[in-house]
mmCIF file of N, CA and C in Angstrom:
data_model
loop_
_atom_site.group_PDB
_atom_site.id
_atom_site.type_symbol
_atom_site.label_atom_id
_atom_site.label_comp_id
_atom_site.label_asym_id
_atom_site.label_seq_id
_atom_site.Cartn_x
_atom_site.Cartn_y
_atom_site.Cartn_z
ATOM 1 N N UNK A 1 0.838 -1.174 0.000
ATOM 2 C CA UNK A 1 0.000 0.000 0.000
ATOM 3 C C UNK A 1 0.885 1.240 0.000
ATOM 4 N N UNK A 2 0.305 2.245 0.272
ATOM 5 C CA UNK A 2 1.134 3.791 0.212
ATOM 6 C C UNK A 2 2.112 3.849 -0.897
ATOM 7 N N UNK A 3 2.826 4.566 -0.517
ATOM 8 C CA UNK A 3 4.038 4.964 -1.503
ATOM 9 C C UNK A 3 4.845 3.559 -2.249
ATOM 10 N N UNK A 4 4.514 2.382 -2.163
ATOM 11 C CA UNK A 4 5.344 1.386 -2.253
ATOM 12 C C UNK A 4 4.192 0.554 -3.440
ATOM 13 N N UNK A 5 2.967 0.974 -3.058
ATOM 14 C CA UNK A 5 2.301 0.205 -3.595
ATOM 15 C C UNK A 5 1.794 1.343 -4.787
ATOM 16 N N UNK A 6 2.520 2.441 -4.692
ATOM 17 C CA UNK A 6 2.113 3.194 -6.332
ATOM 18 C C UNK A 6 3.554 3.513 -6.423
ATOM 19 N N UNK A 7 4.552 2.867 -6.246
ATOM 20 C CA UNK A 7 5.541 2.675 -7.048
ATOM 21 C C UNK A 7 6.364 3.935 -6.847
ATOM 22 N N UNK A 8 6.421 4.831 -5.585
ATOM 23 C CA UNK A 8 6.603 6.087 -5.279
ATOM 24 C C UNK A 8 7.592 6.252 -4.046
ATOM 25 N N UNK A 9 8.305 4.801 -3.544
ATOM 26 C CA UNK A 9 8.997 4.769 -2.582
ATOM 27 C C UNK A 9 10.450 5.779 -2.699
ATOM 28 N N UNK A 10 10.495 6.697 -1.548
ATOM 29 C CA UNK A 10 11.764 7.083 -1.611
ATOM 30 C C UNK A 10 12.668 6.639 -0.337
ATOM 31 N N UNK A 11 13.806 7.284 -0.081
ATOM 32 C CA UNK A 11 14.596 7.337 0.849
ATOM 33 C C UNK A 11 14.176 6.908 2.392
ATOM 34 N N UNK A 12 13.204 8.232 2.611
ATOM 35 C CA UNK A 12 12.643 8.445 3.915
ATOM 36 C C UNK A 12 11.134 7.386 4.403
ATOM 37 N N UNK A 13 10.380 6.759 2.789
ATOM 38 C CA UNK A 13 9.075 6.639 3.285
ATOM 39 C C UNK A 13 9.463 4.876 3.926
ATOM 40 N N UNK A 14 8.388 4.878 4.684
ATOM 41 C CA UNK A 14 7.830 3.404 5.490
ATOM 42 C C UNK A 14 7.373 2.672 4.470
ATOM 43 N N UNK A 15 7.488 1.329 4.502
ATOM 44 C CA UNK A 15 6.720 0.659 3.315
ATOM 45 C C UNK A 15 5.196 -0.042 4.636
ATOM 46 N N UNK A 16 3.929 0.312 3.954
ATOM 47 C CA UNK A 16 2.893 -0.268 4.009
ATOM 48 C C UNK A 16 2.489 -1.783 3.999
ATOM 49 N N UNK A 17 2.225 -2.031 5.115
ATOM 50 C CA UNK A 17 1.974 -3.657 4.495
ATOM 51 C C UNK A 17 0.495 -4.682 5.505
ATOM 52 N N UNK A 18 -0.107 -5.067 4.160
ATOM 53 C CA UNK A 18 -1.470 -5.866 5.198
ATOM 54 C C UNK A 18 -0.952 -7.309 5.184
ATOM 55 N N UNK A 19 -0.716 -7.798 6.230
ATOM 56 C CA UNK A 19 -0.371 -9.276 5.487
ATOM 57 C C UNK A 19 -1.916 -10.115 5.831
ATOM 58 N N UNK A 20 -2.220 -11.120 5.110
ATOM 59 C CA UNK A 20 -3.767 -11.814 4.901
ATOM 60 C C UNK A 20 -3.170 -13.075 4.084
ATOM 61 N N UNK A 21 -4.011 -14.498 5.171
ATOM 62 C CA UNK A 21 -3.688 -15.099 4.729
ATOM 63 C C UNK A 21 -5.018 -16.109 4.421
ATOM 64 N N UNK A 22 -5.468 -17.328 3.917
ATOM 65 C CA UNK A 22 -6.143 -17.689 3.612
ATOM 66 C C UNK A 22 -6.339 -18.843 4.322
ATOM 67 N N UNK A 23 -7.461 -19.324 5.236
ATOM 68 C CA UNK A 23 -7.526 -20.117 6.050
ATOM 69 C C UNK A 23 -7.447 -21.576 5.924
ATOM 70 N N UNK A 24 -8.544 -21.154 4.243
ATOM 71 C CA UNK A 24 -8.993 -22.640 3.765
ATOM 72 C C UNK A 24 -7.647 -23.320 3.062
ATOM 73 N N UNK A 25 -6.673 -22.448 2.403
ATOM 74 C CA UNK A 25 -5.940 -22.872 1.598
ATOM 75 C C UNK A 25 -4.282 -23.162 2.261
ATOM 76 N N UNK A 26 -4.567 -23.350 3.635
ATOM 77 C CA UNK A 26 -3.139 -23.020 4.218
ATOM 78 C C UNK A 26 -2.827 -24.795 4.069
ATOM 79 N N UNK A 27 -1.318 -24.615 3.947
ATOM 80 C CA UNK A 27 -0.546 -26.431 3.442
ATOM 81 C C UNK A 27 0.336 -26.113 5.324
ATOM 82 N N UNK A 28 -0.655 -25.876 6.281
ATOM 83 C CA UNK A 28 0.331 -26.254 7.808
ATOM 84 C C UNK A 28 0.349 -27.781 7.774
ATOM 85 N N UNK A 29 0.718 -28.145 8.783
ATOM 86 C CA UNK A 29 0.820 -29.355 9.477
ATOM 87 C C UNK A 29 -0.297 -29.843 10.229
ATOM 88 N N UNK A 30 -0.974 -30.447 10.138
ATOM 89 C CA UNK A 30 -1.755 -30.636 11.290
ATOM 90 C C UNK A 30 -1.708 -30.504 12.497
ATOM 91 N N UNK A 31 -2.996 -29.756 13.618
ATOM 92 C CA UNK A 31 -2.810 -29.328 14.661
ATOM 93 C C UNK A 31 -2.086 -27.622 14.742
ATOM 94 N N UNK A 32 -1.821 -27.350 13.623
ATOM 95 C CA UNK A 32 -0.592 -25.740 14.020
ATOM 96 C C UNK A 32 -2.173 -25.112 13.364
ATOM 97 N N UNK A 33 -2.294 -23.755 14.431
ATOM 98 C CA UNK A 33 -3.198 -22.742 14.416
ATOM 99 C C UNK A 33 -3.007 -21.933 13.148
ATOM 100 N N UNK A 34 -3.574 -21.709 12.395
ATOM 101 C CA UNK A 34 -3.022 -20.576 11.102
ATOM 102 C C UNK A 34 -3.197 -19.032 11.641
ATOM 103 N N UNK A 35 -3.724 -18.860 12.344
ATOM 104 C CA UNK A 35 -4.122 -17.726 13.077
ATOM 105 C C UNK A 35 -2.602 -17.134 13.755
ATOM 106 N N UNK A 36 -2.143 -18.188 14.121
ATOM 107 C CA UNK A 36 -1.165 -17.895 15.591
ATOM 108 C C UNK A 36 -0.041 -18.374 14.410
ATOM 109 N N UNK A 37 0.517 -18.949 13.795
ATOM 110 C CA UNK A 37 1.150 -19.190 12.926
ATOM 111 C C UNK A 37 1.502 -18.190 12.135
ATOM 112 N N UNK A 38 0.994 -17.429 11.516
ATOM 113 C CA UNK A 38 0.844 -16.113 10.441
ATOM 114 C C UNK A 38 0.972 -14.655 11.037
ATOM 115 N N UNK A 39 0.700 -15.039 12.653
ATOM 116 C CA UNK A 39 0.973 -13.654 12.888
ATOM 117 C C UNK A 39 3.174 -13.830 13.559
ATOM 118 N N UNK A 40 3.201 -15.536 14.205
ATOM 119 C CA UNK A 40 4.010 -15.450 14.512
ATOM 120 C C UNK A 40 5.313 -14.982 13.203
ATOM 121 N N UNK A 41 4.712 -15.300 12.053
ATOM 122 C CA UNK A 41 6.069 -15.369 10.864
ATOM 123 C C UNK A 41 5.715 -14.072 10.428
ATOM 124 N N UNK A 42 4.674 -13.359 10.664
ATOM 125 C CA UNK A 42 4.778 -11.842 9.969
ATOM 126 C C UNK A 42 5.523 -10.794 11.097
ATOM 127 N N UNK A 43 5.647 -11.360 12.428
ATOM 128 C CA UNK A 43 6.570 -10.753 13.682
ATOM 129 C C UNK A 43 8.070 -11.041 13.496
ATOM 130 N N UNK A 44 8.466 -11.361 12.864
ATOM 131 C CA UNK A 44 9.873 -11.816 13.041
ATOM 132 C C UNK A 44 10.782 -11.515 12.015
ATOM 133 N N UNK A 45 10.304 -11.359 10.560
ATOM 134 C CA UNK A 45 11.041 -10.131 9.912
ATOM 135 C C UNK A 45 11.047 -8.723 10.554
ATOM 136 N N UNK A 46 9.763 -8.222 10.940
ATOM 137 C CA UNK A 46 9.329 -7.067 11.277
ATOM 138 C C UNK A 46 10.452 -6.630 12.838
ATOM 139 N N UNK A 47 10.704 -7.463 13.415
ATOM 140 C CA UNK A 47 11.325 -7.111 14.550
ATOM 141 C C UNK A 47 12.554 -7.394 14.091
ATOM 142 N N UNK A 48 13.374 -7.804 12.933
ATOM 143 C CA UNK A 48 14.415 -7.737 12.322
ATOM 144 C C UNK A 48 14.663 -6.027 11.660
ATOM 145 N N UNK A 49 14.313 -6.033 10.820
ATOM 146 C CA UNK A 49 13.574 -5.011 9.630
ATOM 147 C C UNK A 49 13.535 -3.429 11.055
ATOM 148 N N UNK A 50 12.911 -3.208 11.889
ATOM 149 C CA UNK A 50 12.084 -2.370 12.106
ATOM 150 C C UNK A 50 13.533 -1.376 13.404
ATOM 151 N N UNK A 51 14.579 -2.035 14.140
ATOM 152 C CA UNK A 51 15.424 -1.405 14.547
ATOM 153 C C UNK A 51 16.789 -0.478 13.641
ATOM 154 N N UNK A 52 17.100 0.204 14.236
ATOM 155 C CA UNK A 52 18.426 0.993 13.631
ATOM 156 C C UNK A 52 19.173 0.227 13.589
ATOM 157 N N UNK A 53 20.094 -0.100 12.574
ATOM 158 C CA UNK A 53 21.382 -0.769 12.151
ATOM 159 C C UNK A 53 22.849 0.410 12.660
ATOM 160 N N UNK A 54 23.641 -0.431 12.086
ATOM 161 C CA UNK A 54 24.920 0.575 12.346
ATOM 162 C C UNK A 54 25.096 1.501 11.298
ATOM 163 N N UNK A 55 24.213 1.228 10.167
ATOM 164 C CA UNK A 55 23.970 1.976 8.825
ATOM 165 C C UNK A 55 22.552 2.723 8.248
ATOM 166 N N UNK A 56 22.229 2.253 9.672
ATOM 167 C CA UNK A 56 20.584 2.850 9.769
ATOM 168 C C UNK A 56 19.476 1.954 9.325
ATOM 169 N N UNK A 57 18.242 2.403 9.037
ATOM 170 C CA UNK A 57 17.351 1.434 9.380
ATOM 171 C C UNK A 57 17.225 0.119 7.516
ATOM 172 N N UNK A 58 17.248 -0.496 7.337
ATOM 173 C CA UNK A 58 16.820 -1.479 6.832
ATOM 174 C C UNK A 58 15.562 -1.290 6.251
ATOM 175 N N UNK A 59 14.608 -1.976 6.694
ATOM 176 C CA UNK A 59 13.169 -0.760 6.392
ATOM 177 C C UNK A 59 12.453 -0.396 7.478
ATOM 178 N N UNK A 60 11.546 0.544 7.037
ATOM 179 C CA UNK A 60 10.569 1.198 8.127
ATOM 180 C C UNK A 60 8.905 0.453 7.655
ATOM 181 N N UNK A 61 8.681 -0.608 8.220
ATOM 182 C CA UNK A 61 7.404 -1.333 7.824
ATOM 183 C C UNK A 61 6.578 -1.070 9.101
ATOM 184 N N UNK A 62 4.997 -0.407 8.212
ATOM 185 C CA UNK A 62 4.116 -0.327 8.991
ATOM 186 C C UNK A 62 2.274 -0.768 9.105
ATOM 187 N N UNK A 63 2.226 -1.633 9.867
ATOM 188 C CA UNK A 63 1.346 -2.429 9.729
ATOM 189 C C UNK A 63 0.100 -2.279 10.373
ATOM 190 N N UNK A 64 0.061 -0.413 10.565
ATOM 191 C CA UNK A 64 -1.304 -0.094 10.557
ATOM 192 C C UNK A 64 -2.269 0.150 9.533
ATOM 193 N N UNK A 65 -2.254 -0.033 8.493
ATOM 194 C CA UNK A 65 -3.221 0.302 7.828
ATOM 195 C C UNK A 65 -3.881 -1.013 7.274
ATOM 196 N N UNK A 66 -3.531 -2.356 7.904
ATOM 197 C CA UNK A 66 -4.654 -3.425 8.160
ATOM 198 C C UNK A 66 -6.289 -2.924 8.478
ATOM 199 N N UNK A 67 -7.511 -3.971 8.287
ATOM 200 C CA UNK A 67 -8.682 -3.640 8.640
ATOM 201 C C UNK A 67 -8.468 -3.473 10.384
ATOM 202 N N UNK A 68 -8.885 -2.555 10.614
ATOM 203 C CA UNK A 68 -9.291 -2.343 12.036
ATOM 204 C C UNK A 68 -8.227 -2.844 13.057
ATOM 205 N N UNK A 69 -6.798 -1.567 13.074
ATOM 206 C CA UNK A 69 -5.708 -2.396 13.490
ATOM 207 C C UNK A 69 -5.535 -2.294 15.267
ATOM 208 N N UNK A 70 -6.791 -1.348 15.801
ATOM 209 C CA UNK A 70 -6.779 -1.256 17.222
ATOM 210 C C UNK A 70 -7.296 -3.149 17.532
ATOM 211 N N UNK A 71 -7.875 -3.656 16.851
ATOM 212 C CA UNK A 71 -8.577 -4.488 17.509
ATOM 213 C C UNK A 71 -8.324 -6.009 16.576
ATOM 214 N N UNK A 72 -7.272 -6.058 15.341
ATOM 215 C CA UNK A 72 -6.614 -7.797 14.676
ATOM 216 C C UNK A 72 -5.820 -7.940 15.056
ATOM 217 N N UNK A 73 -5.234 -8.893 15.165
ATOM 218 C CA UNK A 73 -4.153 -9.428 15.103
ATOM 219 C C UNK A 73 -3.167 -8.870 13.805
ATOM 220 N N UNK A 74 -2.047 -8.673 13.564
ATOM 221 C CA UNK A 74 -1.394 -7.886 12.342
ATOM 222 C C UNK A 74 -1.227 -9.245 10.968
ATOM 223 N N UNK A 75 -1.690 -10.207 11.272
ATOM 224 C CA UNK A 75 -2.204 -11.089 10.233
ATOM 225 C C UNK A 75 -3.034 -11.595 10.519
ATOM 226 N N UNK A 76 -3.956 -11.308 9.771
ATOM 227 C CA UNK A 76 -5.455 -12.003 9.408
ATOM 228 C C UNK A 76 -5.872 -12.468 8.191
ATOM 229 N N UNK A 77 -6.980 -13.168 8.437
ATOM 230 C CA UNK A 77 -7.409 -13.790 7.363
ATOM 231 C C UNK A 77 -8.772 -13.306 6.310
ATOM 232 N N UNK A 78 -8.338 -13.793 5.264
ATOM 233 C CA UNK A 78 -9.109 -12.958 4.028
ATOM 234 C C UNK A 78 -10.427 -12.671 4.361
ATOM 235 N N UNK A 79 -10.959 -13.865 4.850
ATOM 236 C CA UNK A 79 -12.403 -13.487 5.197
ATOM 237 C C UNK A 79 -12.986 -12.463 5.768
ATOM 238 N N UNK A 80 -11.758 -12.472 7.030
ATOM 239 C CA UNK A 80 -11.907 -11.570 8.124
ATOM 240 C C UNK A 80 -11.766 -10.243 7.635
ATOM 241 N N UNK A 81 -10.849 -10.003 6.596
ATOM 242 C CA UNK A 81 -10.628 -8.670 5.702
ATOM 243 C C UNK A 81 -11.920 -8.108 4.998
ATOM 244 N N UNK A 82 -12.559 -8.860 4.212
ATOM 245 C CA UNK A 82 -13.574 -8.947 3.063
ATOM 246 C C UNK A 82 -14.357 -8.453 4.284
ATOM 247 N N UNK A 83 -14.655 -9.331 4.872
ATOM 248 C CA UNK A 83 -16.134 -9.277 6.244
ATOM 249 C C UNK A 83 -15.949 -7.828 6.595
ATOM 250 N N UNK A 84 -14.823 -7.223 7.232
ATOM 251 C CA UNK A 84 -14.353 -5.732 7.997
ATOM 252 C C UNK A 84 -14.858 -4.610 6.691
ATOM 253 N N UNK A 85 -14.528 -4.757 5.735
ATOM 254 C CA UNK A 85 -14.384 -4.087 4.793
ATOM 255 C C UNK A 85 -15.782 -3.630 3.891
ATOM 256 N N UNK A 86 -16.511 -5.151 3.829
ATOM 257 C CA UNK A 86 -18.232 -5.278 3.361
ATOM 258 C C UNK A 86 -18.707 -4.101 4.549
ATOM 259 N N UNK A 87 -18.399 -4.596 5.948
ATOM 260 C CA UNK A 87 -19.683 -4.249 7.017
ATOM 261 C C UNK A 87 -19.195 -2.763 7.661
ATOM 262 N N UNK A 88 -17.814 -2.318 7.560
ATOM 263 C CA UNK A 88 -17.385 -1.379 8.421
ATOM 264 C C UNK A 88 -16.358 -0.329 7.921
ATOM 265 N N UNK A 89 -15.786 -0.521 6.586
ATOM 266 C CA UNK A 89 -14.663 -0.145 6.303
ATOM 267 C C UNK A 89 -14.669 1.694 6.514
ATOM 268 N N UNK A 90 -14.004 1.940 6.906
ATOM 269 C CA UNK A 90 -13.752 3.371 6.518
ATOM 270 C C UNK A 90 -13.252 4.056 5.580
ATOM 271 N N UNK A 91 -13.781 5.668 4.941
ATOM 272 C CA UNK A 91 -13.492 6.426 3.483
ATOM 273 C C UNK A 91 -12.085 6.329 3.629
ATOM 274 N N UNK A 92 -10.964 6.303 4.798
ATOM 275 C CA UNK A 92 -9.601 6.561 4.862
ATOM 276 C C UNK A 92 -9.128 5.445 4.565
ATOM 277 N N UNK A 93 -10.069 3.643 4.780
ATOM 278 C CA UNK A 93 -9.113 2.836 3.865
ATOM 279 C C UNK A 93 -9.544 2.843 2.767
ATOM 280 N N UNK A 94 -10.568 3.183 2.435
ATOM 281 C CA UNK A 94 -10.352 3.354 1.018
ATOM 282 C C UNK A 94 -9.624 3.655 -0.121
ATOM 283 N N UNK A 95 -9.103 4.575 0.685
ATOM 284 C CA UNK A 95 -8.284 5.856 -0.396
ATOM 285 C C UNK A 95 -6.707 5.251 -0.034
ATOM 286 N N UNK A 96 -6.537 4.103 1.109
ATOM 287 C CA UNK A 96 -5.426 3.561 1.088
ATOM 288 C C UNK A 96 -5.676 2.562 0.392
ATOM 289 N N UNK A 97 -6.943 2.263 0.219
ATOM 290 C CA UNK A 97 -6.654 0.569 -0.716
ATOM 291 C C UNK A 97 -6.397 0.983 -2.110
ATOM 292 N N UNK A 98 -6.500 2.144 -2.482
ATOM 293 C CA UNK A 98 -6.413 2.162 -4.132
ATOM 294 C C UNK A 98 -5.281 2.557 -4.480
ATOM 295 N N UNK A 99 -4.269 1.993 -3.610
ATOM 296 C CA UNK A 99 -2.674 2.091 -4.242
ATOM 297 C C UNK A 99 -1.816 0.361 -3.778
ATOM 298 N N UNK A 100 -2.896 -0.133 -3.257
ATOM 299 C CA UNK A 100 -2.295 -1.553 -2.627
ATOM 300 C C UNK A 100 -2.101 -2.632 -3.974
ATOM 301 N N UNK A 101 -1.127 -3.072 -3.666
ATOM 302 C CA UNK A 101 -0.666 -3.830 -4.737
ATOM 303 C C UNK A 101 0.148 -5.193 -4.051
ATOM 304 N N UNK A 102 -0.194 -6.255 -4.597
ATOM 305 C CA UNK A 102 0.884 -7.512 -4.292
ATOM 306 C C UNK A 102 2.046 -7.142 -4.299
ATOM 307 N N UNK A 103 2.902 -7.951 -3.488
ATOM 308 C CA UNK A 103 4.631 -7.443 -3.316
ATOM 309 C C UNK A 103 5.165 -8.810 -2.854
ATOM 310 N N UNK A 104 4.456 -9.739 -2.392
ATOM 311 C CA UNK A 104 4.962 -11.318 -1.892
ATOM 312 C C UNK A 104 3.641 -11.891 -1.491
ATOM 313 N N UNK A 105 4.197 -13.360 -1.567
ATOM 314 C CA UNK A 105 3.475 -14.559 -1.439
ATOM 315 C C UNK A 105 2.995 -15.208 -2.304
ATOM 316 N N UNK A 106 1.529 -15.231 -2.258
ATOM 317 C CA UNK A 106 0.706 -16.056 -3.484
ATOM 318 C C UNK A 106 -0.196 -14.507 -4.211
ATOM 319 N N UNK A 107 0.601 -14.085 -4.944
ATOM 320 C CA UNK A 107 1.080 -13.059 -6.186
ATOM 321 C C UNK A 107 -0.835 -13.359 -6.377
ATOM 322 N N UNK A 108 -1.212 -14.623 -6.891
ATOM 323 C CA UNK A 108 -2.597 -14.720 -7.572
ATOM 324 C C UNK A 108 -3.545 -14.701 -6.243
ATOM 325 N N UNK A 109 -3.569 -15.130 -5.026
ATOM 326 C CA UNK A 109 -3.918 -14.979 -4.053
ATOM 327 C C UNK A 109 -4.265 -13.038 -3.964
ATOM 328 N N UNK A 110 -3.719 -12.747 -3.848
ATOM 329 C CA UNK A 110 -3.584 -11.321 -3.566
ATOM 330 C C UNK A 110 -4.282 -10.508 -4.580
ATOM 331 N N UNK A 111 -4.137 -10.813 -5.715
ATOM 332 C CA UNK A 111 -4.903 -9.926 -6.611
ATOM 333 C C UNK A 111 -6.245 -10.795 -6.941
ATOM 334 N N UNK A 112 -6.661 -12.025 -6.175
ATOM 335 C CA UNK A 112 -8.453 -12.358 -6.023
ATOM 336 C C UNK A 112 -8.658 -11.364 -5.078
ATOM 337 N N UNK A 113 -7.740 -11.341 -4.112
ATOM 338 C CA UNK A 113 -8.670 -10.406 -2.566
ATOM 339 C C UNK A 113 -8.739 -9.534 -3.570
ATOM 340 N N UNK A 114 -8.291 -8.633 -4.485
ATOM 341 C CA UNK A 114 -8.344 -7.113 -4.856
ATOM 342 C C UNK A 114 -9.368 -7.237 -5.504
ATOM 343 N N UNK A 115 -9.555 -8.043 -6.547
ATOM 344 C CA UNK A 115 -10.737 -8.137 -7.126
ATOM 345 C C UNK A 115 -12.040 -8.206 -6.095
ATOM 346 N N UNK A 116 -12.032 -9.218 -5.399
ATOM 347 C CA UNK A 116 -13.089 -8.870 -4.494
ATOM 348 C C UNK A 116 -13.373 -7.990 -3.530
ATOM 349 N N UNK A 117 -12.264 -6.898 -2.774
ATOM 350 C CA UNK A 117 -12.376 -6.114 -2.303
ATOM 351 C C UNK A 117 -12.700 -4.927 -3.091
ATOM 352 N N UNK A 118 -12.507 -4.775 -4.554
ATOM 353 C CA UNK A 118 -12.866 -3.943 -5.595
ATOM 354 C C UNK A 118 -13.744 -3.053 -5.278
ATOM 355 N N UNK A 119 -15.230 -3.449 -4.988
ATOM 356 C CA UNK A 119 -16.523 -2.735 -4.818
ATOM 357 C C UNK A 119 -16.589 -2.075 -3.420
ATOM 358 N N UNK A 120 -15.679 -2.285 -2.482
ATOM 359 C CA UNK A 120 -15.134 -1.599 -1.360
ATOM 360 C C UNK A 120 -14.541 -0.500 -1.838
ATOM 361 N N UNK A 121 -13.528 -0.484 -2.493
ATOM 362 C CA UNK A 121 -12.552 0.323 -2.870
ATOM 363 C C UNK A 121 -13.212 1.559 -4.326
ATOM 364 N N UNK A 122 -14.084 1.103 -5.009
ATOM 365 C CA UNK A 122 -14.990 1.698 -6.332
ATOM 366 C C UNK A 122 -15.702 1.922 -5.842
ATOM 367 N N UNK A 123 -16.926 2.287 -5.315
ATOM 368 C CA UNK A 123 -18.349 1.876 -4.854
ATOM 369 C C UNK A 123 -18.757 2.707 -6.264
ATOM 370 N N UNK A 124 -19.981 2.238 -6.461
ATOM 371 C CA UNK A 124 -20.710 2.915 -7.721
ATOM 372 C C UNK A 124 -21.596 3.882 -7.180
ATOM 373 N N UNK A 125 -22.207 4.243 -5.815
ATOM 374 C CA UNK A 125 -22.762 5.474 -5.414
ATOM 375 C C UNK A 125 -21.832 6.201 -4.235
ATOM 376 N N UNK A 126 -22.049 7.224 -3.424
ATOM 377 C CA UNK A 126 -20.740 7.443 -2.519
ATOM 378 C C UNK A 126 -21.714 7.434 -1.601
ATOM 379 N N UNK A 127 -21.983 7.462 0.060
ATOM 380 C CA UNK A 127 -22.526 7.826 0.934
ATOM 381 C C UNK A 127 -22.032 8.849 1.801
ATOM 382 N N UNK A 128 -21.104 9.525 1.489
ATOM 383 C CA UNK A 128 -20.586 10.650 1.737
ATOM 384 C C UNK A 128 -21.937 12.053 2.114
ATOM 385 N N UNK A 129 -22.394 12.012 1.497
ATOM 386 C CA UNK A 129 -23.511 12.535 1.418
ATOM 387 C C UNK A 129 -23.503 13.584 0.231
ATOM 388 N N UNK A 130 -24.376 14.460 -0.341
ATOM 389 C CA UNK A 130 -24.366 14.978 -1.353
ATOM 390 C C UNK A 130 -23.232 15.866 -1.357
ATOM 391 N N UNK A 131 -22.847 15.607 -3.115
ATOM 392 C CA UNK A 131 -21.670 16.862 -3.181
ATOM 393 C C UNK A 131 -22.036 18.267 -3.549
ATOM 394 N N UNK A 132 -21.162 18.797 -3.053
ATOM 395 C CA UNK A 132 -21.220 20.251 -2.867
ATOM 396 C C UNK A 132 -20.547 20.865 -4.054
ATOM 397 N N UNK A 133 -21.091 21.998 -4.757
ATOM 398 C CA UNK A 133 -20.629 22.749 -5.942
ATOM 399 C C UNK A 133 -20.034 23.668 -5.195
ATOM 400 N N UNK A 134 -18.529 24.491 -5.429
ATOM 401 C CA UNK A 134 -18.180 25.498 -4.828
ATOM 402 C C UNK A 134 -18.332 26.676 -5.924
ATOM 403 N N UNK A 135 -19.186 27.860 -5.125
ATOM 404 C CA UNK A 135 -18.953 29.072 -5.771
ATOM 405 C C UNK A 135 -18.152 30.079 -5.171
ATOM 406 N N UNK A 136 -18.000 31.118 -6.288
ATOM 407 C CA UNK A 136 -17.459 32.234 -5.894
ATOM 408 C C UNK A 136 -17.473 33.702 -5.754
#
């Protein structure tokens, strides 16, 4: 998402990132939680990645702009995305989802969620409420 996901990364910016994984389609082991699994492997670059080096920082990854990040886990699952997004989403992710772009994993995975998050991100009427003509 952000600057990374419209291809606009410089020097200074944070790279954006939702990680979402798919419940039905996960190849674990039997018995391992995908829930607790996905958040543990999306913690452990990030706490690599996220301190000062002796050359400075590595990257600056930030993993608020997930659905509803006071209250997921920082990996969740698609459903759980789609579901947040159908019933609750806010105009501010909006306007962050329309620069989000695949960057890892399952490349085709990632651009179904987009497609289906699409009508989240487009809506064909606004509820904003009526627009305003400015005069002068």
């Amino acid at each position: 998402m952000g600057k990374m996901g419209a291809f606009e990364l410089n020097y200074s910016s944070d790279i954006d990132l939702i990680v979402l994984y798919d419940e039905n389609a996960s190849v674990l082991a039997a018995g391992v939680e995908p829930a607790q699994f996905y958040v543990r492997l999306t913690r452990a670059p990030g706490q690599a990645d996220a301190g000062a080096h002796r050359d400075g920082y590595v990257f600056r990854t930030d993993l608020r702009l997930r659905p509803d990040p006071a209250s997921t886990q920082i990996a969740i699952s698609v459903t759980s995305a789609l579901n947040y997004y159908e019933s609750t989403g806010q105009n501010w992710e909006r306007a962050a989802m329309i620069k989000a772009r695949p960057t890892a994993g399952d490349i085709a995975a990632s651009e179904s969620f987009l497609r289906e998050v699409a009508p989240f991100i487009w809506r064909k009427y606004s509820t904003m409420g009526p627009w305003r003509t400015c005069t002068r």
